[in-house]
Each structure stands twice: as C-alpha cells, then as structure tokens.
Short mmCIF file of C-alpha atoms in Angstrom, two decimals:
data_model
loop_
_atom_site.label_atom_id
_atom_site.label_comp_id
_atom_site.label_asym_id
_atom_site.label_seq_id
_atom_site.Cartn_x
_atom_site.Cartn_y
_atom_site.Cartn_z
CA TYR B 1 -36.92 96.57 -111.00
CA ALA B 2 -39.55 95.95 -113.87
CA HIS B 3 -39.21 98.15 -116.82
CA PRO B 4 -42.92 99.82 -117.45
CA PRO B 5 -44.66 98.76 -120.53
CA VAL B 6 -44.08 100.35 -123.86
CA GLY B 7 -46.44 103.37 -124.37
CA GLY B 8 -47.26 102.99 -120.73
CA PRO B 9 -46.41 105.85 -118.74
CA GLN B 10 -42.40 106.78 -118.10
CA PRO B 11 -41.21 107.34 -114.91
CA GLN B 12 -40.66 110.87 -113.87
CA MET B 13 -37.34 112.59 -112.78
CA VAL B 14 -37.22 115.48 -110.24
CA TYR B 15 -34.02 117.20 -109.77
CA MET B 16 -33.76 119.19 -106.62
CA ALA B 17 -31.24 121.84 -105.98
CA ARG B 18 -28.94 121.64 -102.72
CA PRO B 19 -27.42 125.27 -101.49
CA VAL B 20 -23.29 125.25 -101.53
CA ASP B 21 -23.21 126.38 -97.97
CA PRO B 22 -25.93 125.52 -95.23
CA VAL B 23 -28.19 127.69 -94.07
CA ASP B 24 -27.19 129.54 -90.85
CA VAL B 25 -29.99 129.14 -87.77
CA PRO B 26 -31.34 132.60 -86.86
CA ILE B 27 -29.48 133.81 -83.72
CA SER B 28 -31.66 135.93 -81.54
CA PRO B 29 -29.34 139.54 -80.24
CA GLU B 30 -29.94 138.38 -76.84
CA ILE B 31 -28.65 134.71 -77.41
CA LYS B 32 -25.56 136.38 -79.58
CA GLN B 33 -24.94 138.45 -76.40
CA ARG B 34 -25.49 135.82 -74.13
CA HIS B 35 -22.65 133.98 -76.32
CA ASP B 36 -20.09 136.71 -76.70
CA GLU B 37 -20.23 137.55 -72.95
CA SER B 38 -19.70 133.86 -72.32
CA ARG B 39 -16.52 133.77 -75.22
CA LYS B 40 -15.21 136.91 -73.00
CA LYS B 41 -15.70 135.50 -70.14
CA TYR B 42 -14.37 131.82 -70.71
CA PRO B 43 -12.01 132.33 -73.49
CA HIS B 44 -10.48 128.56 -72.59
CA LEU B 45 -14.07 126.66 -73.89
CA ASN B 46 -14.97 125.31 -77.16
CA ILE B 47 -18.28 126.58 -77.51
CA SER B 48 -20.34 126.52 -80.66
CA GLU B 49 -22.52 130.03 -81.98
CA GLY B 50 -25.45 130.97 -80.35
CA GLU B 51 -24.06 128.59 -76.81
CA TYR B 52 -23.22 130.13 -74.18
CA ILE B 53 -22.45 129.28 -70.18
CA LEU B 54 -25.54 128.64 -67.48
CA ASP B 55 -23.56 127.54 -64.81
CA ALA B 56 -19.76 127.77 -63.90
CA VAL B 57 -19.53 125.03 -61.26
CA LYS B 58 -17.36 126.14 -58.07
CA ARG B 59 -15.28 122.93 -56.32
CA HIS B 60 -15.23 123.65 -52.37
CA TRP B 61 -12.31 125.29 -50.72
CA ILE B 62 -11.90 122.06 -48.00
CA GLY B 63 -10.77 119.82 -51.16
CA LEU B 64 -7.90 122.72 -51.37
CA VAL B 65 -7.61 122.01 -47.02
CA ARG B 66 -7.15 118.50 -46.91
CA ILE B 67 -4.27 119.28 -49.56
CA TRP B 68 -2.11 120.96 -47.11
CA LEU B 69 -3.30 119.47 -44.09
CA THR B 70 -1.80 116.42 -46.15
CA ALA B 71 1.14 118.08 -47.02
CA LEU B 72 1.27 119.32 -42.63
CA ALA B 73 0.87 115.71 -41.79
CA VAL B 74 3.65 114.94 -43.67
CA VAL B 75 6.13 117.57 -42.26
CA SER B 76 5.20 116.94 -38.82
CA ALA B 77 5.82 113.38 -38.73
CA PHE B 78 9.39 113.59 -40.45
CA MET B 79 10.23 116.39 -37.56
CA GLY B 80 9.03 114.30 -35.14
CA LEU B 81 10.87 111.34 -36.67
CA PHE B 82 14.13 113.29 -36.25
CA ALA B 83 12.75 114.28 -32.68
CA LEU B 84 12.86 110.90 -31.18
CA LEU B 85 15.67 109.73 -33.77
CA PHE B 86 18.02 112.32 -32.11
CA ALA B 87 16.87 111.94 -28.52
CA GLN B 88 17.92 108.81 -28.73
CA ASN B 89 21.61 109.28 -30.45
CA GLN B 90 21.48 111.87 -27.10
CA GLY B 91 21.28 108.69 -24.99
CA SER B 92 23.85 107.05 -26.93
CA ILE B 93 26.53 110.34 -26.79
CA ASP B 94 26.06 110.22 -22.84
CA ALA B 95 26.75 106.34 -23.04
CA GLY B 96 30.24 107.39 -25.34
CA VAL B 97 28.81 105.49 -28.64
CA GLY B 98 26.70 108.05 -30.38
CA LEU B 99 27.48 110.68 -33.13
CA SER B 100 28.26 114.04 -32.84
CA GLY B 101 25.39 116.06 -31.77
CA ASN B 102 26.53 118.99 -34.20
CA LEU B 103 26.83 116.12 -36.91
CA VAL B 104 23.17 115.28 -36.20
CA THR B 105 21.84 118.35 -35.83
CA THR B 106 23.12 119.58 -39.18
CA LEU B 107 22.14 116.46 -41.16
CA GLY B 108 18.36 116.26 -39.67
CA MET B 109 18.19 119.78 -40.44
CA GLY B 110 19.03 119.31 -43.77
CA LEU B 111 16.71 116.44 -44.29
CA VAL B 112 13.63 118.49 -42.77
CA GLY B 113 13.96 121.40 -45.40
CA LEU B 114 14.21 118.75 -47.72
CA VAL B 115 10.71 117.69 -47.02
CA VAL B 116 9.28 120.75 -46.84
CA VAL B 117 10.28 121.71 -50.09
CA LEU B 118 9.50 118.49 -51.38
CA ALA B 119 5.87 118.47 -49.39
CA THR B 120 4.95 122.39 -50.24
CA LEU B 121 6.02 121.35 -53.68
CA GLY B 122 4.07 118.84 -53.81
CA ALA B 123 0.98 120.29 -52.44
CA VAL B 124 1.16 123.29 -54.97
CA VAL B 125 0.64 120.89 -57.99
CA ALA B 126 -2.16 119.58 -56.09
CA THR B 127 -3.64 122.41 -55.89
CA TYR B 128 -2.57 123.39 -59.56
CA VAL B 129 -4.69 120.26 -60.63
CA TYR B 130 -7.60 120.21 -58.32
CA ASN B 131 -8.11 124.22 -59.17
CA ASN B 132 -8.07 123.08 -63.27
CA ASN B 133 -10.81 120.39 -63.13
CA ARG B 134 -14.01 122.74 -64.18
CA PHE B 135 -17.56 122.11 -64.99
CA TYR B 136 -19.53 124.39 -66.97
CA LEU B 137 -23.40 124.04 -67.94
CA THR B 138 -24.87 125.84 -71.61
CA ASN B 139 -27.85 125.43 -72.98
CA GLU B 140 -26.88 123.31 -75.29
CA SER B 141 -24.08 120.61 -73.49
CA VAL B 142 -22.05 120.05 -70.41
CA ILE B 143 -18.07 120.48 -70.32
CA GLN B 144 -15.99 119.45 -68.11
CA GLU B 145 -12.20 120.26 -68.01
CA ILE B 146 -9.82 117.12 -66.48
CA GLN B 147 -6.69 117.92 -64.81
CA THR B 148 -5.22 114.44 -63.78
CA SER B 149 -1.59 115.34 -63.20
CA LEU B 150 0.53 118.80 -64.29
CA PHE B 151 0.76 117.50 -67.54
CA SER B 152 -2.42 115.77 -68.72
CA ARG B 153 -5.08 117.29 -69.75
CA HIS B 154 -8.29 116.41 -71.65
CA GLU B 155 -12.15 118.24 -71.96
CA GLN B 156 -14.69 116.04 -72.58
CA THR B 157 -18.55 117.51 -73.70
CA VAL B 158 -21.88 115.82 -73.36
CA SER B 159 -25.08 116.71 -75.09
CA LEU B 160 -27.94 117.80 -72.66
CA ASN B 161 -29.66 115.25 -75.02
CA ASN B 162 -27.75 112.45 -73.89
CA ILE B 163 -27.96 112.88 -70.84
CA GLU B 164 -30.37 110.23 -68.71
CA ASP B 165 -29.62 111.14 -65.23
CA ALA B 166 -28.09 114.10 -63.52
CA SER B 167 -28.05 113.67 -59.33
CA PHE B 168 -26.26 114.34 -56.88
CA GLU B 169 -24.23 112.87 -53.14
CA GLN B 170 -23.42 113.69 -50.08
CA ASN B 171 -21.76 111.48 -47.72
CA GLY B 172 -20.52 111.96 -44.23
CA ILE B 173 -20.92 114.50 -41.63
CA LEU B 174 -18.07 116.96 -43.56
CA PRO B 175 -19.94 117.45 -46.44
CA HIS B 176 -23.66 118.20 -44.82
CA ILE B 177 -21.85 121.00 -42.67
CA PHE B 178 -20.05 122.22 -45.16
CA ASN B 179 -22.44 122.00 -48.10
CA TYR B 180 -20.47 119.98 -50.79
CA GLY B 181 -20.71 116.51 -52.45
CA ARG B 182 -20.28 114.83 -55.97
CA ILE B 183 -21.90 115.60 -59.41
CA ARG B 184 -23.36 112.19 -61.10
CA LEU B 185 -24.14 112.35 -64.63
CA SER B 186 -24.78 108.87 -66.85
CA THR B 187 -26.15 109.26 -70.33
CA GLU B 188 -28.16 107.06 -72.88
CA GLY B 189 -27.03 104.25 -74.89
CA ASP B 190 -23.62 104.15 -74.32
CA GLU B 191 -24.20 104.38 -70.31
CA THR B 192 -20.95 106.30 -69.79
CA THR B 193 -21.42 107.91 -66.32
CA TYR B 194 -19.26 111.81 -65.46
CA ARG B 195 -18.59 112.21 -62.31
CA PHE B 196 -17.62 115.50 -60.85
CA THR B 197 -16.41 115.85 -56.70
CA TYR B 198 -16.28 118.32 -54.11
CA VAL B 199 -18.62 120.28 -55.47
CA ALA B 200 -19.39 123.53 -54.05
CA GLY B 201 -23.86 123.87 -52.96
CA PRO B 202 -24.60 119.98 -54.93
CA LYS B 203 -28.04 120.47 -54.94
CA LYS B 204 -28.25 123.99 -56.25
CA HIS B 205 -26.48 123.01 -59.58
CA ILE B 206 -28.01 119.58 -60.10
CA ALA B 207 -31.45 121.75 -59.69
CA ARG B 208 -30.04 124.44 -62.79
CA LEU B 209 -28.73 121.36 -64.66
CA ASN B 210 -32.33 118.98 -64.52
CA ASN B 211 -33.98 122.37 -65.52
CA ALA B 212 -31.84 123.21 -68.36
CA ILE B 213 -31.92 118.88 -69.67
CA GLU B 214 -35.54 119.27 -69.49
CA ALA B 215 -35.95 122.63 -71.26
CA PHE B 216 -33.03 121.46 -74.46
CA LYS B 217 -35.65 118.22 -74.85
CA ASN B 218 -38.82 119.90 -74.96
CA GLY B 219 -37.38 122.14 -77.58
CA ARG B 220 -37.55 125.26 -74.91
CA PRO B 221 -35.52 128.03 -74.42
CA VAL B 222 -33.47 128.01 -71.62
CA ASP B 223 -34.03 130.29 -68.87
CA PRO B 224 -30.25 131.04 -67.79
CA ASN B 225 -31.89 133.07 -64.57
CA ASP B 226 -34.09 128.91 -63.53
CA ASN B 227 -32.55 127.53 -60.52
#
C-alpha cells in the first residue's frame, strides 16, 4: 500500500451502519395462511417461515401386501414342514420306534404358535417402518423422512435450487398394472442421489416436483395447484 503524497488527496473513509437484527422478508397473507395450515397438518416437520407443503407423497399399498404375504409364507412353510415331520413320525410309530403322537403334536403346535407370533411381530414392525418413510415437497425444498428400523430414523432436506434432475422409474409388470414406482433425485455439486420407493402415481408427483423446481429457480411463485 503506497501512502499518498503530502498535500495530495487523502483517502476517504466511509462508515456504514448495519442493523443489529436482520430485516424480515415480507410474507403475503396467502403464503402465511398456507404456512400455518402446513404446520398444523404436519406438526412433526421443520419448515421455515413462508414455507408450506405442496405435495405429500404416499407409498403404495402393494408394499404392505408384500410384507404380510412374506409373513404368511414363512408361517405356511413352517406348518408344511411340521406336517411332513408329523407324517414321518406317524410312520415311525407304526414301526414301533417313533415318539408319542401326543408329544409330537404338543411340541409342533407350540412351535407353530411361536412362529406365528414372531412372524406377526416382524410384519407389524416392517409395516411401521414402511409407513414412516415419508416424502414431502414444499415451495422451497424436498424433505424426506427415512425410517430404516424400529429405532433408527433421520430426516434429510434438499433445496429445490440444488436439485439437478428429478425422474421416476417403473420397472416390471406389477408397477405398470398398479401404478407405482420409484422417485429419483440427483443434486448438483456433490452428485448425491436420493431415492424413494413404492410411490403411488409417481408420474404425477414428478410432474409437480419439476414444475416447483423450475418456478423456484426462475424466481416465480410456486403454484400449489400446478400438476
């Protein structure tokens, strides 16, 4: 830094005052109403002032059917195995070397009952985990609540400005027949990919999401009725 010559022009200092508290951005009564309605309907979500829910993506019922069919298959397989062993034991009894029929029946019924209880509990837990995976679109971001087990849960939020690509996939006959699929989001920079499976009507939700992203990036208000 060179000092100005003596008698020459002196540097000028400009002082600017900054407010202690940041100035709040004005929020229209309409947006305020939508925000309040979203807070009331989804009290568990952490949304900022002026942010409101545009779309709450639901998971398809077919995922629950698969859970309970799996539990039923486990119980049926175990009952079939017990029936086979019981029949073999009856043959051994006829040959004079088998266990008592009443003992085998009692043990078998006890084991079958235990398997039924465990399979039912497993299906109930899986149903709870399945239903607690949620996906929300707001006028500012995408919020995904992820439940991986009974006691493992976290939330991730992605700004609409950071989403580079949003698409859906429907692979196989059943997804096309029952209209469900997977939503896929990719972000700029870190190239993170987010997925949400068993989405009911994925094409409709992706159209709404892409419209919200375009409006947000172009500085236009997001129309909550835009599909």
